[in-house]
């Protein structure tokens, strides 16, 4: 499936970094409707539509039965060169091969104004990350005849259900958001783009327990479906267009490569891992484009008893609530939890949709056990910061719960958008503030001191004070 890249400043590119495609300005605008920027008035009823959009070839199925009738009456046919070559364009009918979308939109507007029926040929389901959004945003009256989407076809080739999968795109935008969705969620389909395909995404998924399916040239004689691992995907050349499925797998299976015995073809072998190996946030509620991340069913700022921990090495719930709010985790973002301890901060970021790397020097720390208990996928790096930070993918936000100024300096050098630091010792506050400011961050700070209700033997209630903690937030302007 091909989605035209958005024009500069175009407010109606499909999706956001909340659930489907990831465009930060749309997500931050607090407008989550998949129809944002599209008028619902003035649309010609389907029976009288002048522009017929026909989906083709995603699953290798026969052409839509309405295609022949639409072509027979068309005065203009628009589509990719391969689509134009695949249909019987009537003699004398004008054609436009899609490149930049602007000229094609101009020709379609002119055809509508002249009362000339037009046909637009597209891949798969053109209303699913396809050209329908751009055509409707341009005010064109449409009749849509969809085919099977490339994502549905890819999951069908794998023999897997996909009603709980997320669908994201790397087309025409920073691919890191799509990559972070693959790191965070157990079942993700990625609509790839040149330079942001299986090799590049595979490189970013090394270290995560993932198995990949790459579906190339779906529905064509050159179709190839390959099961592979992230590391194997890096060293191969993949044909465009292709769809990538990223599926959570037990670490041993992911390292060993794809199993045999399931449908599919390709040099890397075949096999079908389970979709539900790791439970992700709200994986059953990601049907609609442009939806915000759902709150985890159990909420966040969970009590300390919700996490295994040793020697009180855990961020208290009141502080954790504030820290997570300052980190602003969401799907499409990568958060580091440095000095993770029990991993409670990183786990709650993962519950809100973020991909998380937890860095902890103590190999006995229960981060993985806690992550499994809460049904999220957290990558754990065992080692002491700052050395352990080398080679990790660049974060969007970092929580520093342990370490000195050398750790904070190493974090700031990676230039995340937000850094949140918790400090118990007041003599460490000023150096941390100065360091963050020198690195270009605007710094805010608060001291949090909570008192919890506690029962007295007499049956009365007292307030039991917790230790005060300073929370610093550095934000890059």
Short mmCIF file of C-alpha atoms in Angstrom, two decimals:
data_model
loop_
_atom_site.label_atom_id
_atom_site.label_comp_id
_atom_site.label_asym_id
_atom_site.label_seq_id
_atom_site.Cartn_x
_atom_site.Cartn_y
_atom_site.Cartn_z
CA UNK A 1 0.00 0.00 0.00
CA UNK A 2 1.31 3.43 -0.85
CA UNK A 3 0.47 6.53 1.18
CA UNK A 4 1.56 9.85 -0.35
CA UNK A 5 3.90 11.80 1.92
CA UNK A 6 2.26 14.84 3.51
CA UNK A 7 2.80 18.28 2.11
CA UNK A 8 4.62 20.75 4.33
CA UNK A 9 2.23 22.13 6.91
CA UNK A 10 -0.56 19.80 5.81
CA UNK A 11 -2.81 19.34 8.89
CA UNK A 12 -4.59 16.28 7.54
CA UNK A 13 -1.85 13.69 7.17
CA UNK A 14 -3.27 10.40 8.42
CA UNK A 15 -2.60 9.47 12.00
CA UNK A 16 -0.65 10.53 15.07
CA UNK A 17 1.74 9.09 17.58
CA UNK A 18 -1.12 8.02 19.83
CA UNK A 19 -2.20 4.83 18.11
CA UNK A 20 -1.66 4.65 14.38
CA UNK A 21 0.62 6.87 12.37
CA UNK A 22 2.71 9.20 14.41
CA UNK A 23 2.73 12.95 13.77
CA UNK A 24 3.63 14.76 16.97
CA UNK A 25 1.87 18.06 16.29
CA UNK A 26 -1.42 16.24 15.73
CA UNK A 27 -1.11 14.23 18.93
CA UNK A 28 -0.20 17.24 21.03
CA UNK A 29 -3.10 19.23 19.60
CA UNK A 30 -5.48 17.13 21.75
CA UNK A 31 -7.65 16.45 18.71
CA UNK A 32 -7.87 12.72 18.26
CA UNK A 33 -10.56 12.26 15.64
CA UNK A 34 -9.60 10.19 12.62
CA UNK A 35 -11.68 12.66 10.58
CA UNK A 36 -9.83 15.76 11.74
CA UNK A 37 -9.53 18.29 8.92
CA UNK A 38 -12.15 16.53 6.79
CA UNK A 39 -15.54 18.12 6.22
CA UNK A 40 -18.54 15.84 6.59
CA UNK A 41 -20.84 18.21 4.72
CA UNK A 42 -21.28 18.70 1.02
CA UNK A 43 -20.32 15.13 0.08
CA UNK A 44 -22.12 13.87 -3.04
CA UNK A 45 -24.03 10.65 -2.25
CA UNK A 46 -22.16 7.52 -3.30
CA UNK A 47 -24.49 6.83 -6.22
CA UNK A 48 -23.67 10.17 -7.80
CA UNK A 49 -20.01 10.48 -6.87
CA UNK A 50 -17.76 11.80 -9.61
CA UNK A 51 -14.50 10.33 -8.28
CA UNK A 52 -14.40 6.56 -7.83
CA UNK A 53 -11.48 5.25 -5.79
CA UNK A 54 -10.75 1.59 -6.47
CA UNK A 55 -8.46 -0.58 -4.35
CA UNK A 56 -6.28 -3.09 -6.15
CA UNK A 57 -3.94 -6.04 -5.73
CA UNK A 58 -3.13 -6.10 -2.01
CA UNK A 59 -4.07 -9.75 -1.70
CA UNK A 60 -3.85 -10.89 -5.31
CA UNK A 61 -7.63 -11.10 -5.53
CA UNK A 62 -9.65 -10.43 -8.71
CA UNK A 63 -10.41 -6.81 -9.47
CA UNK A 64 -13.40 -5.25 -7.75
CA UNK A 65 -16.53 -5.94 -9.83
CA UNK A 66 -17.23 -2.21 -9.97
CA UNK A 67 -13.89 -1.40 -11.61
CA UNK A 68 -14.94 -2.18 -15.18
CA UNK A 69 -18.06 -0.03 -14.95
CA UNK A 70 -16.14 2.85 -13.38
CA UNK A 71 -13.45 2.73 -16.08
CA UNK A 72 -15.99 2.53 -18.89
CA UNK A 73 -17.50 5.86 -17.91
CA UNK A 74 -14.31 7.63 -16.86
CA UNK A 75 -12.79 10.65 -18.54
CA UNK A 76 -9.76 10.68 -16.22
CA UNK A 77 -7.86 7.84 -14.54
CA UNK A 78 -5.25 8.54 -11.85
CA UNK A 79 -2.92 5.98 -10.30
CA UNK A 80 0.57 4.64 -9.88
CA UNK A 81 2.22 3.58 -13.12
CA UNK A 82 1.93 -0.12 -12.21
CA UNK A 83 -1.80 0.27 -11.58
CA UNK A 84 -2.41 2.16 -14.81
CA UNK A 85 -0.61 -0.59 -16.71
CA UNK A 86 -2.76 -3.26 -15.08
CA UNK A 87 -6.21 -1.99 -16.14
CA UNK A 88 -7.90 -1.43 -19.52
CA UNK A 89 -7.99 2.37 -19.71
CA UNK A 90 -10.61 3.35 -22.32
CA UNK A 91 -9.33 4.92 -25.55
CA UNK A 92 -9.25 8.70 -25.32
CA UNK A 93 -9.36 8.70 -21.52
CA UNK A 94 -6.80 10.99 -19.89
CA UNK A 95 -4.39 9.46 -17.38
CA UNK A 96 -2.20 10.87 -14.62
CA UNK A 97 0.62 8.76 -13.18
CA UNK A 98 0.96 9.51 -9.49
CA UNK A 99 4.10 11.20 -8.26
CA UNK A 100 3.65 14.35 -6.20
CA UNK A 101 -0.02 14.41 -5.28
CA UNK A 102 -0.61 18.12 -5.92
CA UNK A 103 -0.84 17.97 -9.75
CA UNK A 104 -3.16 14.96 -9.56
CA UNK A 105 -5.45 16.79 -7.13
CA UNK A 106 -5.59 19.75 -9.52
CA UNK A 107 -6.61 17.48 -12.39
CA UNK A 108 -9.25 15.76 -10.25
CA UNK A 109 -10.71 19.09 -9.11
CA UNK A 110 -10.91 20.22 -12.72
CA UNK A 111 -12.65 16.98 -13.70
CA UNK A 112 -15.21 17.36 -10.92
CA UNK A 113 -15.85 20.98 -11.89
CA UNK A 114 -16.39 19.90 -15.50
CA UNK A 115 -18.69 17.03 -14.53
CA UNK A 116 -16.22 14.46 -15.86
CA UNK A 117 -16.22 11.11 -14.02
CA UNK A 118 -12.77 10.19 -12.69
CA UNK A 119 -11.22 7.02 -11.32
CA UNK A 120 -8.35 6.82 -8.83
CA UNK A 121 -6.51 3.51 -8.59
CA UNK A 122 -4.92 2.70 -5.22
CA UNK A 123 -3.44 -0.25 -3.36
CA UNK A 124 -5.52 -2.39 -1.05
CA UNK A 125 -8.08 -0.54 1.02
CA UNK A 126 -7.59 3.13 0.06
CA UNK A 127 -9.44 4.27 3.19
CA UNK A 128 -6.91 2.56 5.47
CA UNK A 129 -3.77 4.73 5.56
CA UNK A 130 -4.47 5.40 1.91
CA UNK A 131 -5.33 8.15 -0.49
CA UNK A 132 -8.96 8.60 0.59
CA UNK A 133 -7.94 10.93 3.43
CA UNK A 134 -6.07 13.28 1.11
CA UNK A 135 -8.83 13.24 -1.51
CA UNK A 136 -11.54 14.01 1.04
CA UNK A 137 -9.42 16.72 2.63
CA UNK A 138 -9.18 18.25 -0.84
CA UNK A 139 -12.99 18.44 -0.91
CA UNK A 140 -13.49 15.83 -3.62
CA UNK A 141 -16.73 13.78 -3.70
CA UNK A 142 -15.82 10.11 -3.50
CA UNK A 143 -17.16 6.64 -4.08
CA UNK A 144 -14.77 4.05 -2.62
CA UNK A 145 -14.47 0.43 -3.78
CA UNK A 146 -11.93 -1.16 -1.42
CA UNK A 147 -9.84 -4.29 -1.77
CA UNK A 148 -8.15 -6.22 1.02
CA UNK A 149 -5.62 -4.00 2.79
CA UNK A 150 -1.95 -4.92 2.69
CA UNK A 151 -1.98 -5.33 6.48
CA UNK A 152 -4.90 -7.76 6.39
CA UNK A 153 -3.19 -9.64 3.57
CA UNK A 154 0.09 -9.88 5.49
CA UNK A 155 -1.59 -11.29 8.60
CA UNK A 156 -3.56 -13.66 6.39
CA UNK A 157 -0.35 -14.92 4.81
CA UNK A 158 0.97 -15.50 8.33
CA UNK A 159 -2.18 -17.34 9.37
CA UNK A 160 -2.58 -15.03 12.36
CA UNK A 161 -5.45 -12.95 13.78
CA UNK A 162 -4.87 -9.21 13.86
CA UNK A 163 -7.81 -7.72 15.73
CA UNK A 164 -5.48 -6.84 18.62
CA UNK A 165 -2.63 -5.47 16.49
CA UNK A 166 -1.53 -1.88 16.16
CA UNK A 167 -0.93 -0.49 12.68
CA UNK A 168 1.63 2.26 12.17
CA UNK A 169 3.45 3.83 9.27
CA UNK A 170 6.99 4.98 8.67
CA UNK A 171 6.04 6.74 5.43
CA UNK A 172 6.78 10.43 5.14
CA UNK A 173 7.75 10.96 8.79
CA UNK A 174 10.38 10.17 11.42
CA UNK A 175 10.36 6.35 11.61
CA UNK A 176 11.42 6.28 15.28
CA UNK A 177 7.84 6.53 16.46
CA UNK A 178 6.85 3.45 14.46
CA UNK A 179 9.98 1.70 15.73
CA UNK A 180 9.11 2.52 19.34
CA UNK A 181 5.62 1.10 18.81
CA UNK A 182 7.29 -2.15 17.74
CA UNK A 183 9.44 -2.05 20.86
CA UNK A 184 6.45 -1.45 23.13
CA UNK A 185 3.66 -3.61 21.72
CA UNK A 186 3.41 -7.35 21.04
CA UNK A 187 1.81 -7.17 17.60
CA UNK A 188 2.47 -4.28 15.22
CA UNK A 189 2.11 -3.93 11.47
CA UNK A 190 4.32 -1.30 9.87
CA UNK A 191 3.69 0.26 6.49
CA UNK A 192 7.28 0.79 5.47
CA UNK A 193 8.94 3.31 3.18
CA UNK A 194 12.28 3.45 1.35
CA UNK A 195 14.92 4.08 4.00
CA UNK A 196 12.51 3.02 6.74
CA UNK A 197 11.96 -0.60 5.86
CA UNK A 198 12.62 -4.01 7.32
CA UNK A 199 16.41 -3.58 7.42
CA UNK A 200 16.29 -0.26 9.24
CA UNK A 201 13.51 -1.32 11.61
CA UNK A 202 15.26 -4.61 12.25
CA UNK A 203 18.41 -2.74 13.26
CA UNK A 204 16.40 -0.78 15.81
CA UNK A 205 14.78 -3.92 17.22
CA UNK A 206 18.00 -5.79 17.94
CA UNK A 207 17.92 -6.41 21.68
CA UNK A 208 14.14 -6.77 21.78
CA UNK A 209 12.56 -10.23 21.71
CA UNK A 210 10.80 -9.90 18.40
CA UNK A 211 10.13 -12.08 15.40
CA UNK A 212 9.46 -10.35 12.10
CA UNK A 213 7.43 -11.21 9.05
CA UNK A 214 8.26 -9.27 5.90
CA UNK A 215 5.66 -9.39 3.13
CA UNK A 216 7.05 -8.10 -0.16
CA UNK A 217 5.07 -7.29 -3.32
CA UNK A 218 1.83 -8.69 -1.94
CA UNK A 219 -0.61 -9.86 -4.57
CA UNK A 220 1.92 -9.83 -7.41
CA UNK A 221 3.86 -12.63 -9.13
CA UNK A 222 6.92 -11.44 -7.16
CA UNK A 223 5.25 -11.84 -3.78
CA UNK A 224 7.52 -13.16 -1.04
CA UNK A 225 6.70 -13.70 2.63
CA UNK A 226 9.65 -14.22 4.96
CA UNK A 227 9.94 -14.94 8.68
CA UNK A 228 13.14 -13.52 10.12
CA UNK A 229 14.76 -12.04 13.20
CA UNK A 230 15.72 -8.38 13.66
CA UNK A 231 19.42 -9.18 13.32
CA UNK A 232 18.86 -11.19 10.13
CA UNK A 233 16.65 -8.49 8.63
CA UNK A 234 19.47 -5.95 8.80
CA UNK A 235 21.67 -7.74 6.31
CA UNK A 236 19.10 -8.28 3.56
CA UNK A 237 17.76 -6.22 0.72
CA UNK A 238 13.97 -6.00 0.73
CA UNK A 239 11.79 -5.15 -2.24
CA UNK A 240 9.43 -2.20 -2.09
CA UNK A 241 6.62 -2.09 -1.32
CA UNK A 242 6.64 -4.34 1.74
CA UNK A 243 4.77 -4.65 5.01
CA UNK A 244 6.52 -5.63 8.24
CA UNK A 245 4.87 -7.48 11.10
CA UNK A 246 6.66 -7.19 14.44
CA UNK A 247 5.54 -9.90 16.87
CA UNK A 248 6.63 -10.50 20.45
CA UNK A 249 8.43 -13.80 20.94
CA UNK A 250 10.08 -15.55 23.88
CA UNK A 251 13.76 -14.50 23.91
CA UNK A 252 15.01 -18.00 23.14
CA UNK A 253 12.70 -18.30 20.14
CA UNK A 254 13.59 -14.84 18.88
CA UNK A 255 17.29 -15.60 19.05
CA UNK A 256 16.95 -19.02 17.46
CA UNK A 257 15.06 -17.76 14.45
CA UNK A 258 11.68 -18.65 12.99
CA UNK A 259 10.23 -22.12 13.62
CA UNK A 260 9.10 -24.35 10.83
CA UNK A 261 5.73 -25.73 9.93
CA UNK A 262 3.51 -22.70 9.35
CA UNK A 263 2.37 -21.03 6.14
CA UNK A 264 4.78 -18.71 4.39
CA UNK A 265 7.78 -18.77 2.11
CA UNK A 266 11.20 -17.21 2.03
CA UNK A 267 14.88 -17.80 2.52
CA UNK A 268 14.75 -17.37 6.28
CA UNK A 269 12.29 -20.21 6.80
CA UNK A 270 8.69 -20.08 7.83
CA UNK A 271 6.70 -20.15 11.00
CA UNK A 272 4.07 -18.36 12.98
CA UNK A 273 4.78 -17.14 16.49
CA UNK A 274 1.93 -16.34 18.80
CA UNK A 275 0.60 -12.81 18.80
CA UNK A 276 -0.10 -12.73 22.50
CA UNK A 277 3.30 -13.56 23.99
CA UNK A 278 3.51 -10.23 25.81
CA UNK A 279 0.49 -8.25 26.80
CA UNK A 280 0.74 -4.62 25.74
CA UNK A 281 -1.25 -1.57 26.80
CA UNK A 282 -4.78 -1.55 25.44
CA UNK A 283 -3.90 -3.98 22.65
CA UNK A 284 -7.54 -4.86 22.19
CA UNK A 285 -8.66 -1.28 21.65
CA UNK A 286 -6.64 0.01 18.75
CA UNK A 287 -9.02 -0.25 15.84
CA UNK A 288 -9.45 3.40 14.86
CA UNK A 289 -6.88 5.74 13.40
CA UNK A 290 -5.78 8.69 15.48
CA UNK A 291 -6.83 7.50 18.92
CA UNK A 292 -5.06 8.47 22.16
CA UNK A 293 -3.37 5.89 24.34
CA UNK A 294 -5.85 4.28 26.70
CA UNK A 295 -5.17 4.37 30.43
CA UNK A 296 -4.09 0.98 31.80
CA UNK A 297 -6.98 -0.88 33.46
CA UNK A 298 -5.29 -0.79 36.86
CA UNK A 299 -4.28 2.85 36.59
CA UNK A 300 -0.81 4.05 37.51
CA UNK A 301 1.00 5.30 40.62
CA UNK A 302 0.36 1.81 41.95
CA UNK A 303 1.14 1.02 45.60
CA UNK A 304 4.62 -0.25 46.40
CA UNK A 305 3.08 -3.64 47.14
CA UNK A 306 2.35 -4.01 43.43
CA UNK A 307 6.09 -4.43 42.79
CA UNK A 308 8.65 -6.83 44.15
CA UNK A 309 11.50 -4.79 45.64
CA UNK A 310 14.33 -5.09 48.10
CA UNK A 311 15.41 -2.77 50.90
CA UNK A 312 12.78 -0.16 49.95
CA UNK A 313 14.52 0.33 46.59
CA UNK A 314 11.40 1.65 44.92
CA UNK A 315 10.09 5.06 43.96
CA UNK A 316 7.15 5.82 46.24
CA UNK A 317 3.73 6.02 44.59
CA UNK A 318 3.28 9.77 45.20
CA UNK A 319 6.66 10.59 43.67
CA UNK A 320 6.12 8.09 40.87
CA UNK A 321 2.84 9.71 39.89
CA UNK A 322 4.54 13.09 39.53
CA UNK A 323 7.58 11.68 37.73
CA UNK A 324 5.49 9.76 35.20
CA UNK A 325 3.39 12.85 34.54
CA UNK A 326 6.57 14.82 33.84
CA UNK A 327 7.98 12.12 31.55
CA UNK A 328 4.82 12.21 29.38
CA UNK A 329 5.07 8.62 28.15
CA UNK A 330 2.94 7.53 25.24
CA UNK A 331 2.97 5.16 22.31
CA UNK A 332 5.72 6.04 19.88
CA UNK A 333 8.08 7.32 22.57
CA UNK A 334 11.17 5.68 24.10
CA UNK A 335 11.83 6.16 27.82
CA UNK A 336 14.98 5.24 29.72
CA UNK A 337 14.65 4.29 33.40
CA UNK A 338 18.20 4.74 34.72
CA UNK A 339 18.89 3.26 38.13
CA UNK A 340 15.67 1.33 37.72
CA UNK A 341 15.68 -0.66 40.98
CA UNK A 342 12.30 -2.39 40.92
CA UNK A 343 11.54 -0.83 37.54
CA UNK A 344 8.31 0.75 38.79
CA UNK A 345 8.71 4.06 36.91
CA UNK A 346 9.62 2.41 33.62
CA UNK A 347 6.86 -0.17 33.96
CA UNK A 348 4.23 2.52 34.46
CA UNK A 349 5.57 4.35 31.41
CA UNK A 350 5.19 1.08 29.49
CA UNK A 351 1.64 0.69 30.79
CA UNK A 352 0.91 4.05 29.14
CA UNK A 353 2.28 2.84 25.80
CA UNK A 354 5.93 3.89 25.76
CA UNK A 355 8.84 1.66 24.82
CA UNK A 356 11.13 1.35 27.84
CA UNK A 357 14.77 0.49 28.48
CA UNK A 358 15.56 -0.08 32.17
CA UNK A 359 19.20 0.27 33.22
CA UNK A 360 20.12 -1.33 36.55
CA UNK A 361 23.51 -2.41 37.89
CA UNK A 362 22.14 -5.10 40.22
CA UNK A 363 21.52 -8.29 38.20
CA UNK A 364 19.20 -9.52 40.96
CA UNK A 365 16.86 -6.54 40.60
CA UNK A 366 13.33 -7.78 39.89
CA UNK A 367 12.61 -5.55 36.88
CA UNK A 368 11.76 -8.36 34.48
CA UNK A 369 9.60 -10.16 37.01
CA UNK A 370 7.71 -6.97 37.76
CA UNK A 371 7.28 -6.21 34.05
CA UNK A 372 5.89 -9.70 33.44
CA UNK A 373 3.55 -9.30 36.41
CA UNK A 374 2.11 -6.15 34.86
CA UNK A 375 2.04 -7.51 31.32
CA UNK A 376 4.46 -5.10 29.65
CA UNK A 377 7.66 -5.55 27.68
CA UNK A 378 10.63 -3.75 29.23
CA UNK A 379 14.14 -4.24 27.90
CA UNK A 380 16.58 -4.54 30.81
CA UNK A 381 20.24 -3.59 30.47
CA UNK A 382 22.35 -4.81 33.38
CA UNK A 383 25.30 -2.55 34.12
CA UNK A 384 26.37 0.67 35.77
CA UNK A 385 25.59 4.00 34.19
CA UNK A 386 27.02 5.94 32.47
CA UNK A 387 28.94 3.10 30.77
CA UNK A 388 25.79 1.00 30.35
CA UNK A 389 24.11 3.79 28.37
CA UNK A 390 26.53 3.51 25.46
CA UNK A 391 24.95 1.98 22.39
CA UNK A 392 21.37 2.31 23.57
CA UNK A 393 18.86 3.87 21.15
CA UNK A 394 18.30 7.59 21.68
CA UNK A 395 15.51 8.26 24.18
CA UNK A 396 12.69 10.77 24.06
CA UNK A 397 12.57 11.03 27.86
CA UNK A 398 14.78 9.79 30.70
CA UNK A 399 14.09 9.11 34.36
CA UNK A 400 17.22 9.21 36.52
CA UNK A 401 16.57 7.56 39.84
CA UNK A 402 20.15 6.87 40.78
CA UNK A 403 23.73 7.87 40.06
CA UNK A 404 25.81 11.01 40.24
CA UNK A 405 26.35 13.99 37.98
CA UNK A 406 28.38 11.80 35.61
CA UNK A 407 25.21 9.83 34.88
CA UNK A 408 23.16 12.97 34.42
CA UNK A 409 25.82 14.43 32.10
CA UNK A 410 25.77 11.28 29.96
CA UNK A 411 21.98 11.43 29.77
CA UNK A 412 21.95 15.12 28.80
CA UNK A 413 24.54 14.42 26.09
CA UNK A 414 21.98 12.20 24.34
CA UNK A 415 19.66 15.23 24.13
CA UNK A 416 16.31 13.72 25.15
CA UNK A 417 13.38 16.11 25.11
CA UNK A 418 12.71 15.63 28.82
CA UNK A 419 14.82 14.54 31.80
CA UNK A 420 13.29 13.82 35.21
CA UNK A 421 15.60 13.39 38.20
CA UNK A 422 14.73 12.42 41.78
CA UNK A 423 17.11 13.47 44.55
CA UNK A 424 16.95 12.83 48.28
CA UNK A 425 20.08 14.79 49.21
CA UNK A 426 19.74 18.57 48.95
CA UNK A 427 23.45 19.07 48.25
CA UNK A 428 22.96 17.31 44.92
CA UNK A 429 20.18 19.59 43.72
CA UNK A 430 22.19 22.66 42.70
CA UNK A 431 24.83 20.73 40.69
CA UNK A 432 22.08 18.85 38.85
CA UNK A 433 20.20 22.07 38.04
CA UNK A 434 23.36 23.79 36.79
CA UNK A 435 24.31 20.78 34.66
CA UNK A 436 20.92 20.58 32.98
CA UNK A 437 20.81 24.32 32.32
CA UNK A 438 24.30 24.23 30.84
CA UNK A 439 23.09 21.45 28.52
CA UNK A 440 20.29 23.68 27.22
CA UNK A 441 17.40 22.55 29.38
CA UNK A 442 14.79 24.68 31.10
CA UNK A 443 14.64 23.31 34.63
CA UNK A 444 11.79 23.20 37.13
CA UNK A 445 11.90 21.58 40.54
CA UNK A 446 9.63 20.63 43.42
CA UNK A 447 10.05 18.98 46.77
CA UNK A 448 7.44 16.32 47.42
CA UNK A 449 6.70 15.34 51.01
CA UNK A 450 3.69 13.10 51.55
CA UNK A 451 2.16 11.93 54.80
CA UNK A 452 0.15 8.72 54.75
CA UNK A 453 -2.66 7.68 57.04
CA UNK A 454 -1.57 5.15 59.65
CA UNK A 455 -3.61 3.39 62.33
CA UNK A 456 -2.78 3.78 66.01
CA UNK A 457 -3.28 0.98 68.56
CA UNK A 458 -5.96 3.09 70.21
CA UNK A 459 -8.03 2.98 67.05
CA UNK A 460 -7.20 6.54 66.14
CA UNK A 461 -5.34 7.59 63.00
CA UNK A 462 -2.11 9.50 62.59
CA UNK A 463 -0.13 10.88 59.65
CA UNK A 464 3.09 8.99 58.90
CA UNK A 465 5.54 11.17 56.99
CA UNK A 466 7.52 9.78 54.06
CA UNK A 467 10.97 11.06 53.25
CA UNK A 468 10.94 14.27 51.17
CA UNK A 469 12.21 13.97 47.60
CA UNK A 470 13.21 16.70 45.16
CA UNK A 471 11.99 16.13 41.61
CA UNK A 472 13.74 18.07 38.85
CA UNK A 473 12.35 18.30 35.33
CA UNK A 474 14.53 19.42 32.46
CA UNK A 475 12.79 20.24 29.20
CA UNK A 476 14.53 21.09 25.97
CA UNK A 477 13.00 24.27 24.48
#
